[in-house]
Coordinates of C-alpha atoms and ligand atoms in Angstrom, one line a residue:
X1 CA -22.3 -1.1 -6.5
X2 CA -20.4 -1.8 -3.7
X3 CA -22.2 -1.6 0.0
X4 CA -21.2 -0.2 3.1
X5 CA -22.0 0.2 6.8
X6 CA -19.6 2.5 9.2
X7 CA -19.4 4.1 12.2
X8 CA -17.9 7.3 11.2
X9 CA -18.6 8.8 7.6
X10 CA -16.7 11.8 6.6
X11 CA -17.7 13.3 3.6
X12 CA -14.5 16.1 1.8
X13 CA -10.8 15.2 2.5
X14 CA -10.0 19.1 3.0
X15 CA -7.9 19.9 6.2
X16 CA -11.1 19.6 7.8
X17 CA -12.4 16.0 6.5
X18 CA -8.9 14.5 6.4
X19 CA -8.3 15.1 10.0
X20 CA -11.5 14.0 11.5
X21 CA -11.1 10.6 9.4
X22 CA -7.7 10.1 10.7
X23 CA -8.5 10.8 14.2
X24 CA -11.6 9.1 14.3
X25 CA -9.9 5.9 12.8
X26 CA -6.8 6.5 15.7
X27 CA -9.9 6.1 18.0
X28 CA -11.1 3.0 16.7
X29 CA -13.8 4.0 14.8
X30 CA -15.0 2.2 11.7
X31 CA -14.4 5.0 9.1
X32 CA -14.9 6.0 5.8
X33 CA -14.1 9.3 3.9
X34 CA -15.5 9.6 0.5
X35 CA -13.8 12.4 -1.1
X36 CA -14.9 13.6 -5.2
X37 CA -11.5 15.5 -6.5
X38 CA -8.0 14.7 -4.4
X39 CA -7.2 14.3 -0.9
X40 CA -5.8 18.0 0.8
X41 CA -8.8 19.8 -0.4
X42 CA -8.3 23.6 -1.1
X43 CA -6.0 24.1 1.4
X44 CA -3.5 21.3 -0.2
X45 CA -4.2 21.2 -4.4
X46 CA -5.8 25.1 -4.7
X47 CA -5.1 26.8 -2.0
X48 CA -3.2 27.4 0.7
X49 CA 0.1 25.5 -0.2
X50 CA 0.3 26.0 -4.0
X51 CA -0.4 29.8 -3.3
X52 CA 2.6 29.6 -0.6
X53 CA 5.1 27.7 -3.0
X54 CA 4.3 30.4 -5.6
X55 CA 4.8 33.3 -2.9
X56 CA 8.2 31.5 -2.1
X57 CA 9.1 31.4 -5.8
X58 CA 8.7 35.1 -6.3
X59 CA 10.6 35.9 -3.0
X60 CA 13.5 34.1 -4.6
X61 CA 13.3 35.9 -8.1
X62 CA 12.5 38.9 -6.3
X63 CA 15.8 38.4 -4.5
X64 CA 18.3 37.2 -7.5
X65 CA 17.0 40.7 -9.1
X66 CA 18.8 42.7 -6.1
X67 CA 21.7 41.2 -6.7
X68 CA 22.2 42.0 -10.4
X69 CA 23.5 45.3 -8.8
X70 CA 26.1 44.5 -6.5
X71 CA 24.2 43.8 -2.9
X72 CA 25.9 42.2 0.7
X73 CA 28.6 41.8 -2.1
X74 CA 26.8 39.0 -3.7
X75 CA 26.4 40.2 -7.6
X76 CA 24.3 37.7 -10.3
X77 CA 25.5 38.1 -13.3
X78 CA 23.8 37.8 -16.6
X79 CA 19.4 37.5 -17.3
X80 CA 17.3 36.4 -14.4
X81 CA 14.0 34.9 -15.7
X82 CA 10.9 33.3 -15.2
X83 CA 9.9 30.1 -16.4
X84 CA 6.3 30.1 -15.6
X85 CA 5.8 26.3 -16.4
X86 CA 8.9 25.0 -14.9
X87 CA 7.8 26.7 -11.4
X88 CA 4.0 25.9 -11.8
X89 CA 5.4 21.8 -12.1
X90 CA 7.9 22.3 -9.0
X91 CA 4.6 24.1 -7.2
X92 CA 2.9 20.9 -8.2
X93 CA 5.0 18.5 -7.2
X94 CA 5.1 19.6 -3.4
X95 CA 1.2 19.5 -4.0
X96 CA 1.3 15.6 -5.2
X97 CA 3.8 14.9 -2.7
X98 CA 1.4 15.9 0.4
X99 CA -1.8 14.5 -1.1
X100 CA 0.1 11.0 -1.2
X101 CA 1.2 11.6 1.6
X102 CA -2.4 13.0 3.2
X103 CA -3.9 9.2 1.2
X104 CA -1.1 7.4 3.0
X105 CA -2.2 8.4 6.7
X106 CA -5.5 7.7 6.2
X107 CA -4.9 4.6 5.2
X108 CA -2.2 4.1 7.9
X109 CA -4.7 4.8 10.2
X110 CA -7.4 2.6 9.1
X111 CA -9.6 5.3 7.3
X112 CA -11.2 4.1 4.3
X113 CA -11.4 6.4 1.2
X114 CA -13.5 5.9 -1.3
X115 CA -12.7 8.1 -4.6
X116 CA -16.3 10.0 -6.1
X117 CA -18.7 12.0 -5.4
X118 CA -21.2 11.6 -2.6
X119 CA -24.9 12.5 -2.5
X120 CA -27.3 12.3 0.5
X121 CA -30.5 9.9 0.2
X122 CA -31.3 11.2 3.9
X123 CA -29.4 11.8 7.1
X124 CA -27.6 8.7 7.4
X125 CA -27.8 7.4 4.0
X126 CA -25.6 8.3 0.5
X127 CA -25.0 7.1 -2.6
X128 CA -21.4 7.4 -4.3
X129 CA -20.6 8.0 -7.8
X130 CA -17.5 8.2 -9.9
X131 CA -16.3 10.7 -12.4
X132 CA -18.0 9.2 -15.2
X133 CA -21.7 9.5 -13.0
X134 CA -21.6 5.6 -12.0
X135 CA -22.7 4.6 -9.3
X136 CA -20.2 3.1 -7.0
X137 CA -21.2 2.7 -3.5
X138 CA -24.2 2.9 -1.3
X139 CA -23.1 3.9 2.5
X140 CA -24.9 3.9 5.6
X141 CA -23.5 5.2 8.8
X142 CA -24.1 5.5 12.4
X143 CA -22.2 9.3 12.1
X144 CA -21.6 11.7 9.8
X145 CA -19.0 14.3 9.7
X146 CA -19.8 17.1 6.8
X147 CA -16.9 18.8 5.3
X148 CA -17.6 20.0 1.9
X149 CA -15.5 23.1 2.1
X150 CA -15.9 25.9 -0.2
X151 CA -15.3 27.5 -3.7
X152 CA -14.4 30.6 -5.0
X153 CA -17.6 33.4 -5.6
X154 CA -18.2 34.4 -9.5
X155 CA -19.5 37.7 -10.4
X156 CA -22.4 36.9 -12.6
X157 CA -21.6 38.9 -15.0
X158 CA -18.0 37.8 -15.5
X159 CA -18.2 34.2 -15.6
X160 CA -15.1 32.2 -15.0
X161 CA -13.1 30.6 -18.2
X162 CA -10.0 30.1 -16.2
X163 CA -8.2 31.5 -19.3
X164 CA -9.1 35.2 -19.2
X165 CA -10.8 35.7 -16.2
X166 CA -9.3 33.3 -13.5
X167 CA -10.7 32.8 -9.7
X168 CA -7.5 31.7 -7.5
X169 CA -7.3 28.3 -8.7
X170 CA -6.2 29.4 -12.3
X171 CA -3.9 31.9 -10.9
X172 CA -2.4 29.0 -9.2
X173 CA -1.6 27.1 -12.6
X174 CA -0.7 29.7 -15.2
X175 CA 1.4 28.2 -17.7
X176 CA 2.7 31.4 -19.0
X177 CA 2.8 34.8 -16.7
X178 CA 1.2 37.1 -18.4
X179 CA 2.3 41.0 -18.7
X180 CA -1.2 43.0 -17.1
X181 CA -3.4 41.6 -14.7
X182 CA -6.4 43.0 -12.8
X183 CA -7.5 42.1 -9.2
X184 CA -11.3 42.3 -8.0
X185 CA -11.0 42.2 -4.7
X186 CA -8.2 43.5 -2.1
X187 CA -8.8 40.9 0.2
X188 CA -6.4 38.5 1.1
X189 CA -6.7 36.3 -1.2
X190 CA -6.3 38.6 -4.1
X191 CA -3.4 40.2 -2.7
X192 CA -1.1 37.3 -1.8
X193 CA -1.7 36.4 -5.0
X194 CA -0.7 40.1 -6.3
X195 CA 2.3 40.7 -4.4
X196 CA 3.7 37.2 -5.6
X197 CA 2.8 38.3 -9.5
X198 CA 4.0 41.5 -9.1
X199 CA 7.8 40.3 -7.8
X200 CA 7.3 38.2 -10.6
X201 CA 7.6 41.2 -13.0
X202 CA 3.4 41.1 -13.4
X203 CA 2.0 44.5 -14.1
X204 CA -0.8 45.0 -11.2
X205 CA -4.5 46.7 -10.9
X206 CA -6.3 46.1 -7.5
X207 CA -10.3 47.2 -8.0
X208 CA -11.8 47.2 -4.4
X209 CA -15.2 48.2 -3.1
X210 CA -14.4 49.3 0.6
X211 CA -12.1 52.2 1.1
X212 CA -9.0 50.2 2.1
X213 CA -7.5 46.5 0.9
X214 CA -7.5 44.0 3.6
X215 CA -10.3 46.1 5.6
X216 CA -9.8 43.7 8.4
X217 CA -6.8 45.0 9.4
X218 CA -6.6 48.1 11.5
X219 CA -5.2 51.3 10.3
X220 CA -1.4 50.7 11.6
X221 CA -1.3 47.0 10.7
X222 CA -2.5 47.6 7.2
X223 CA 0.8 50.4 7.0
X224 CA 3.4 49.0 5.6
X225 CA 1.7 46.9 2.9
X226 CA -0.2 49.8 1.5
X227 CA 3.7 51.0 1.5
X228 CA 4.7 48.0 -0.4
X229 CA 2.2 48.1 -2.6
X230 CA 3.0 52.0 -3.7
X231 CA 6.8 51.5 -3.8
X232 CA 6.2 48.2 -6.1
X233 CA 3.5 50.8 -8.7
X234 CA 0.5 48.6 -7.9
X235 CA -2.4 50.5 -8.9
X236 CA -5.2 50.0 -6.0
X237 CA -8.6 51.7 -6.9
X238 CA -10.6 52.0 -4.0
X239 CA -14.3 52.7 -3.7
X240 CA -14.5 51.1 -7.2
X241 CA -17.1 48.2 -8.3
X242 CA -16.4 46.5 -11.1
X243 CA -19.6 46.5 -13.6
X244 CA -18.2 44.2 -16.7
X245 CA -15.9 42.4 -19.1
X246 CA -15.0 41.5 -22.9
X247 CA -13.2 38.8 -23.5
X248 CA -11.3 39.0 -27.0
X249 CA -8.8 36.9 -28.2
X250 CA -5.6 38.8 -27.0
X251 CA -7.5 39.6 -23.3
X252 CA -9.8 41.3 -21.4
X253 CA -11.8 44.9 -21.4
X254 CA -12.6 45.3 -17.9
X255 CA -14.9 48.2 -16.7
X256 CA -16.0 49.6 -13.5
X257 CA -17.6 52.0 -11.6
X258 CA -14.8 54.5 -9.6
X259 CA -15.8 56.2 -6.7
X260 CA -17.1 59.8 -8.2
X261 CA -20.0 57.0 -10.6
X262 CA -17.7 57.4 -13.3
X263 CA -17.6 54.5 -15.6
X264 CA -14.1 53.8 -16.2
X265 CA -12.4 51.0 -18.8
X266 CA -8.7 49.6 -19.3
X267 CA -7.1 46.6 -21.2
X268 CA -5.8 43.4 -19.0
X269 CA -4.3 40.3 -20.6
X270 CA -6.2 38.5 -17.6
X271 CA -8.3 39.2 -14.5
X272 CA -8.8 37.5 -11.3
X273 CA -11.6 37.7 -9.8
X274 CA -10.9 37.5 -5.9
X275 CA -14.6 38.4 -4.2
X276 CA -15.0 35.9 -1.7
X277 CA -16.1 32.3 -1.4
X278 CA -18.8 30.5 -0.3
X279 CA -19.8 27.3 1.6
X280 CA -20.9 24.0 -1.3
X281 CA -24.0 23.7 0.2
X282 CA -25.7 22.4 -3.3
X283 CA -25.8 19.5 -5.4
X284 CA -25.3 17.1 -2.4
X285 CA -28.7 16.2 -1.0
X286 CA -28.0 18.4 2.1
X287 CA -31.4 19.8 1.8
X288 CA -32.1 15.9 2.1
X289 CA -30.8 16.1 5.2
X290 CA -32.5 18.4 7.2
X291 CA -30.2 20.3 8.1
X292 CA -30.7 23.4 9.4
X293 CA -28.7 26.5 8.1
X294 CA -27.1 29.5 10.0
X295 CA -28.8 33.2 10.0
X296 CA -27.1 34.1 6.7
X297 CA -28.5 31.2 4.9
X298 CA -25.1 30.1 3.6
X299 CA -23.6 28.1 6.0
X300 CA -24.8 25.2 8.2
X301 CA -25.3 25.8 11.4
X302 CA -23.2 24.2 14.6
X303 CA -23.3 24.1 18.1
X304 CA -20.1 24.5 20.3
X305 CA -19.3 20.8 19.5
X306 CA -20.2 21.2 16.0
X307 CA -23.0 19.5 16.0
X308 CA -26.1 20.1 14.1
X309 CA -29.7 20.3 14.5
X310 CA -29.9 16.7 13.3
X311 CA -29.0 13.5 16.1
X312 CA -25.8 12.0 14.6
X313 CA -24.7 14.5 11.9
X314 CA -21.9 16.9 12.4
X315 CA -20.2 20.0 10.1
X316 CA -17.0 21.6 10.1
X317 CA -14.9 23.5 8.1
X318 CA -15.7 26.3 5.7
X319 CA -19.0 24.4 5.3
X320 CA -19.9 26.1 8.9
X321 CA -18.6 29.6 8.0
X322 CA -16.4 32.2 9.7
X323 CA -12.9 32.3 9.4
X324 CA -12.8 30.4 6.8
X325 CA -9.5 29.1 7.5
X326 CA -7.7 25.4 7.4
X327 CA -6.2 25.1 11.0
X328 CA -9.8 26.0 12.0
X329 CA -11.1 23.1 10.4
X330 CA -8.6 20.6 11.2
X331 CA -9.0 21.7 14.9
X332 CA -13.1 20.8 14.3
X333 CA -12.6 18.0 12.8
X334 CA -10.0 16.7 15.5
X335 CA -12.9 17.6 17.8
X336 CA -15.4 16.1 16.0
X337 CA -14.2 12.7 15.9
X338 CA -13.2 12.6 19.8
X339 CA -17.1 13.9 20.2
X340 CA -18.4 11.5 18.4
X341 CA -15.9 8.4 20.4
X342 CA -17.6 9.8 23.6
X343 CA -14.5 12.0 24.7
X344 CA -15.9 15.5 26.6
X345 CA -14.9 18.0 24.0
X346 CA -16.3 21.8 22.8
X347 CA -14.6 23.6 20.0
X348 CA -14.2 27.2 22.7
X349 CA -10.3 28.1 21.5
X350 CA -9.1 31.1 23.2
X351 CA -8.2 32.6 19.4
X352 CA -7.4 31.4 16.3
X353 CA -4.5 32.8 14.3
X354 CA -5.0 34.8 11.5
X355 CA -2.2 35.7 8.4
X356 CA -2.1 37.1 5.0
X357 CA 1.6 36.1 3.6
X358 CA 1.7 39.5 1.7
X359 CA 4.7 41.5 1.7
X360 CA 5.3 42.1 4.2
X361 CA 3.2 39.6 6.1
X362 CA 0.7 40.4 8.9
X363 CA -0.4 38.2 11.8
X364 CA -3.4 38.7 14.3
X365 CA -4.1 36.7 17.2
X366 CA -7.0 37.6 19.7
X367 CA -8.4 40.8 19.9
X368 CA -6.9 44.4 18.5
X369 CA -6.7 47.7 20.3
X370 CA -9.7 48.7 19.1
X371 CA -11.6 45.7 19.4
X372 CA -10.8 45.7 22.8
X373 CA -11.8 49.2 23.8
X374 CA -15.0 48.4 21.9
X375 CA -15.9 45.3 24.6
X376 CA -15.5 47.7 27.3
X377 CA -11.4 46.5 28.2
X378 CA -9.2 48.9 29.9
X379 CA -6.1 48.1 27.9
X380 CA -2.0 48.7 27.8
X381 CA -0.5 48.2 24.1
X382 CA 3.3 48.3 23.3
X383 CA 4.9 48.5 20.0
X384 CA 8.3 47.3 19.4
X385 CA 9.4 47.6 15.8
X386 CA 10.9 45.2 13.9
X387 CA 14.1 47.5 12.9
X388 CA 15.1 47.3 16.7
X389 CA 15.5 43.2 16.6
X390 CA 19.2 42.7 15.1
X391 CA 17.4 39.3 13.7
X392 CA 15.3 41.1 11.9
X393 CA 17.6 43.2 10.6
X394 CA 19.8 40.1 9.2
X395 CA 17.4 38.8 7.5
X396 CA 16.1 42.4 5.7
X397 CA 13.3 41.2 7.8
X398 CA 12.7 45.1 8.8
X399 CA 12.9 46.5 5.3
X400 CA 9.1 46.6 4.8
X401 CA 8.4 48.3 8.4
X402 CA 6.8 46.1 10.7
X403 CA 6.5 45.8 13.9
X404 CA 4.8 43.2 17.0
X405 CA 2.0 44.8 18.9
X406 CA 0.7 43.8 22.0
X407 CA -2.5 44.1 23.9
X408 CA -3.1 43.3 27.6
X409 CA -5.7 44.1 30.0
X410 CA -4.7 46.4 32.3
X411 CA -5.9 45.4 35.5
X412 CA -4.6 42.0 35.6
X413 CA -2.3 41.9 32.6
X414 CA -3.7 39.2 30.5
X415 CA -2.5 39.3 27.3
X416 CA -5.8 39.6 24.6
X417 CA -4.0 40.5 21.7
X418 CA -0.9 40.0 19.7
X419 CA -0.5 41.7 16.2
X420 CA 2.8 41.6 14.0
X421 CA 3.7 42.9 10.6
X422 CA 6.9 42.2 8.6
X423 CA 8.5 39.2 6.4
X424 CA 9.0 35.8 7.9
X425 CA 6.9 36.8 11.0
X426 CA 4.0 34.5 10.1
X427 CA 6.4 32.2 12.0
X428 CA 5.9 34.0 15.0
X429 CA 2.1 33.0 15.0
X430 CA 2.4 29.6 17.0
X431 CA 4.0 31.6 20.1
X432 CA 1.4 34.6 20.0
X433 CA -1.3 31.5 20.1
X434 CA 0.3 29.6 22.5
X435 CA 0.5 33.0 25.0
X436 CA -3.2 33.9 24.3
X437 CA -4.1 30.0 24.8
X438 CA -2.5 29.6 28.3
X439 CA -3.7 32.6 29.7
X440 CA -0.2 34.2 29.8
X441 CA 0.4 37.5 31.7
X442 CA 2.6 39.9 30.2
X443 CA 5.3 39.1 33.3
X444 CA 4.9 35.5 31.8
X445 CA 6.4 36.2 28.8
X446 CA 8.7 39.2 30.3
X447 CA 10.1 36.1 32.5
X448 CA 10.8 34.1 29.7
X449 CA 13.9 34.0 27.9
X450 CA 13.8 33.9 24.3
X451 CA 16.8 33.1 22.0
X452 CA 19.3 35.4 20.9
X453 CA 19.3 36.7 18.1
X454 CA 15.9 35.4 16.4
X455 CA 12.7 37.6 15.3
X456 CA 11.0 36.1 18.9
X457 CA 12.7 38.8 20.8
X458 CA 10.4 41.2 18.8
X459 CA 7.6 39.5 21.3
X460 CA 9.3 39.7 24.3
X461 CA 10.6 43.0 23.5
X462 CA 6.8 44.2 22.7
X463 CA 5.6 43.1 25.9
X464 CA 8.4 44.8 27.7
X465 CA 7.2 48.3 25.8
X466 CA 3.6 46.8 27.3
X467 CA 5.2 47.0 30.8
X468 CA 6.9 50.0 29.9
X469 CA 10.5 49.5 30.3
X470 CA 11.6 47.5 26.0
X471 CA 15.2 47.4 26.6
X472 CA 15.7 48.1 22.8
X473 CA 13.0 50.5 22.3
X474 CA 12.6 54.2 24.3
Ligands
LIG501 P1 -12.0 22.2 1.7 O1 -10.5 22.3 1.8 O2 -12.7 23.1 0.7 O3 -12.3 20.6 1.3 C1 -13.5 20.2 1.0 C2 -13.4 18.9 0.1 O4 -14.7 18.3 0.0 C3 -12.9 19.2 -1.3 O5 -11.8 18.4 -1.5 C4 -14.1 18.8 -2.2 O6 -13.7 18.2 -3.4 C5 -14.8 17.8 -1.3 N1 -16.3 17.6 -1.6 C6 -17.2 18.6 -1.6 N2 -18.4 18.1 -1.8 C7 -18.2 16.7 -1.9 C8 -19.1 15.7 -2.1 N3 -20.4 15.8 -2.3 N4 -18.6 14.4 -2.2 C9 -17.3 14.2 -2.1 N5 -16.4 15.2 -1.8 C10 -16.9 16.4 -1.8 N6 -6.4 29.0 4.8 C11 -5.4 29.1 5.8 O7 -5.7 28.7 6.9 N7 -4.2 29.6 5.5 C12 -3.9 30.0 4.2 O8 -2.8 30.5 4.0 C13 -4.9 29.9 3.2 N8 -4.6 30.2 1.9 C14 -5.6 30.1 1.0 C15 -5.3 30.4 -0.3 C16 -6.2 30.3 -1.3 C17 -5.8 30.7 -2.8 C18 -7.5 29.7 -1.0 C19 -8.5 29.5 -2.1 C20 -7.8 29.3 0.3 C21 -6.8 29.5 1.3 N9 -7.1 29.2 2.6 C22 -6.1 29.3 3.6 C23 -8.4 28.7 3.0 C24 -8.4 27.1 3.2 O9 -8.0 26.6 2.0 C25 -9.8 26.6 3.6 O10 -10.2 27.3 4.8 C26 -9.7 25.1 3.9 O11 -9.3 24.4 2.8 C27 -11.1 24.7 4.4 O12 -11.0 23.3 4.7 P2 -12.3 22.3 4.6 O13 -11.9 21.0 4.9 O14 -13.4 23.0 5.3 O15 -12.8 22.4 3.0

């Protein structure tokens, strides 16, 4: 068993870990990453970038199948199909091509990663072991960064088997597509991954507990999805909790509670299970550690620098809870490693981007109408739809609705809020950010002048309507 002594120990090469290693090794810090399965994480092998390549994949097919009538005057001839393991390989090859790629800048940078599992002794002290439970190394460490991530929840009474009933990382790797498919859980998560089967042809049941999918969402952002979703015949039972499953041979029997207490049953050939996830807080030694948890018991908690209650030991990432999202923890674990090289550094962003890449997709930066009016803001909000921007309009871009809404306080115009619905504007998210970030004023942006014709005039345009006087709105 090897030994070793560092500076900087990160423990999870997520979007989180991986960044803090690499920028704590940029700053000359003796650093080691010790990572158990492969370098990206969720975000890169189970998450994020396989579920995007498979989104992408149905677009296309979704796409060819317009065509096989006559449309623009492009017409496919002959059988458009699906080759389920053809497309999970191509998926899988942009996934080994960024974790090389993730392996080769850490070493570039001087981060060492050690492949296994690690497991505290106490704060400063863990053990590593392989996949076969031997011990490889013993580390020490001045620092240590914690970024264990998350995993999917299980309902305990319908364990995962990954054949039958699937949590999103065996959704991300079927081998066949199967014909009927059930969704617990209308969150995002479980309805990227529904759209995306249902272009593929998948027959669709949503079972959600709230009244609404995606209950984050407002009423008018949620719109066009839950129009989508009609038009497309998926099922969405809301108010409905599911109570159990039989697995047979040919599928699954699932059951649940609808909203009048009624017990009702129906067939699938596979359900995915889509209820959340939670911090891996277990099996680590963190209890070891000392570290103190949040209020809900399930996440560790941080200060504004991500530091815990314990000198010299840091968390970020899903590990330290809401949103639960990868930019958020690369932006910690940037943080994190300038902390810990002495820079002055707090993690106080003015918002932090949230999108679902459903059809059609929805972005939300900062705060909503309502949010506003509920901490006490007199607001102005303008609306400028997304069939008034002639980008849009090339690129069917307006065919699902959608619009960009913005929200701006109105005594001194600060924009608080920016909130978009339709395809392809998830790219839009990086200038929403960017306005909220510098303090923009809505005459900051009016004064700007965005490119001609692109789905970026939908912003300006919406903070035009915010001024009151859109040029291509009434
Ligand atoms: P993780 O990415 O979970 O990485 C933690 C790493 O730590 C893992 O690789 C794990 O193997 C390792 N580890 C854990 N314990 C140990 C140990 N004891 N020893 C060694 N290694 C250990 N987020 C977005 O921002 N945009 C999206 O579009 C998006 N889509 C998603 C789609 C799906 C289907 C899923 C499941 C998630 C998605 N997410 C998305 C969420 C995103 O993946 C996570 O927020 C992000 O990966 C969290 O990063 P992290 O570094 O905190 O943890």
């Amino acid at each position: 068993m090897e030994k070793i002594s560092c500076q900087v120990l990160v423990i999870g090469a997520g979007p989180g870990g991986y960044v803090a290693a690499i920028r704590a090794a940029q700053l000359g810090l003796d650093t080691v990453i010790v990572e158990g399965d492969r370098a990206g994480g969720t975000c890169l092998i189970r998450g994020c970038i396989p579920s995007k390549a498979i989104i992408h994949a149905a677009e296309r097919f979704e796409t060819l199948k317009t065509h096989q009538t006559s449309h623009m005057g492009l017409k496919v001839e002959g059988d458009i199909s699906v080759d389920m393991a053809a497309l999970i390989d191509w998926k899988n090859v942009i996934v080994g091509k960024l974790n090389k790629g993730v392996e080769g800048l850490l070493k570039g940078n001087g981060a060492r990663m050690i492949k296994g599992w690690a497991s505290f002794l106490d704060g400063k002290t863990c053990n590593v072991t392989d996949s076969e439970g031997n011990k490889i190394a013993h580390i020490t460490t001045d620092n240590v960064i914690l970024a264990t991530g998350s995993q999917p929840i299980e309902l305990p009474f319908m364990p995962y088997d990954e054949k039958f009933i699937l949590s999103s990382t065996g959704a991300l790797d079927l081998e066949k597509l199967p014909d009927k498919v059930a969704i617990i859980g209308g969150g995002y998560i479980g309805l990227e991954l529904g759209c995306a089967l249902r272009k593929l042809g998948v027959e669709i049941t949503v079972i959600e507990g709230l009244d609404t999918v995606v209950s984050i969402f407002d009423d008018e952002m949620r719109r066009p999805l839950e129009r989508w979703l009609k038009k497309n015949k998926i099922t969405v039972h809301t108010n409905c909790f599911a109570q159990g499953a039989e697995v047979s041979e040919t599928g699954v029997e699932l059951s649940w509670k609808d909203g009048e207490g009624e017990i009702v049953s129906e067939s699938f050939d596979k359900v995915l299970v889509t209820v959340g996830r939670k911090a891996n807080t277990k099996d680590w030694g963190l209890e070891e550690m000392g570290v103190k948890m949040d209020e809900s018991g399930g996440f560790v908690a941080v200060d504004s620098q991500c530091k815990t209650n314990m000198r010299g030991i840091y968390a970020i990432g899903d590990l330290v809870g809401e949103p639960l999202l990868a930019h958020k923890a690369s932006a910690q674990g940037e943080m994190v490693a300038e902390v810990i090289a002495g820079k002055r550094r707090d993690f106080e962003p003015a918002a932090i981007p949230a999108i679902v890449f459903t059809e059609p997709e929805i972005v939300s930066v900062g705060m909503t109408p309502d949010e506003a009016e509920e901490s006490g803001e007199n607001i102005l909000i303008g609306k400028f739809p997304l069939a008034a921007n002639g980008r849009a309009l090339t690129l069917e871009a307006e065919k699902t609705g959608g619009f960009v809404r913005v929200v701006a306080r109105q005594e001194d115009h600060l924009i608080i809020g920016i909130q978009a619905v339709g395809s392809h504007i998830a790219e839009l998210s990086g200038a929403f950010v960017l306005a909220l970030e510098m303090g923009a004023v809505l005459e900051d942006i009016a004064g700007t002048i965005h490119a001609h014709p692109t789905m970026g005039e939908a912003f300006h345009e919406g903070v035009l309507k915010t001024l009151g006087h859109a040029i291509h709105s009434m």
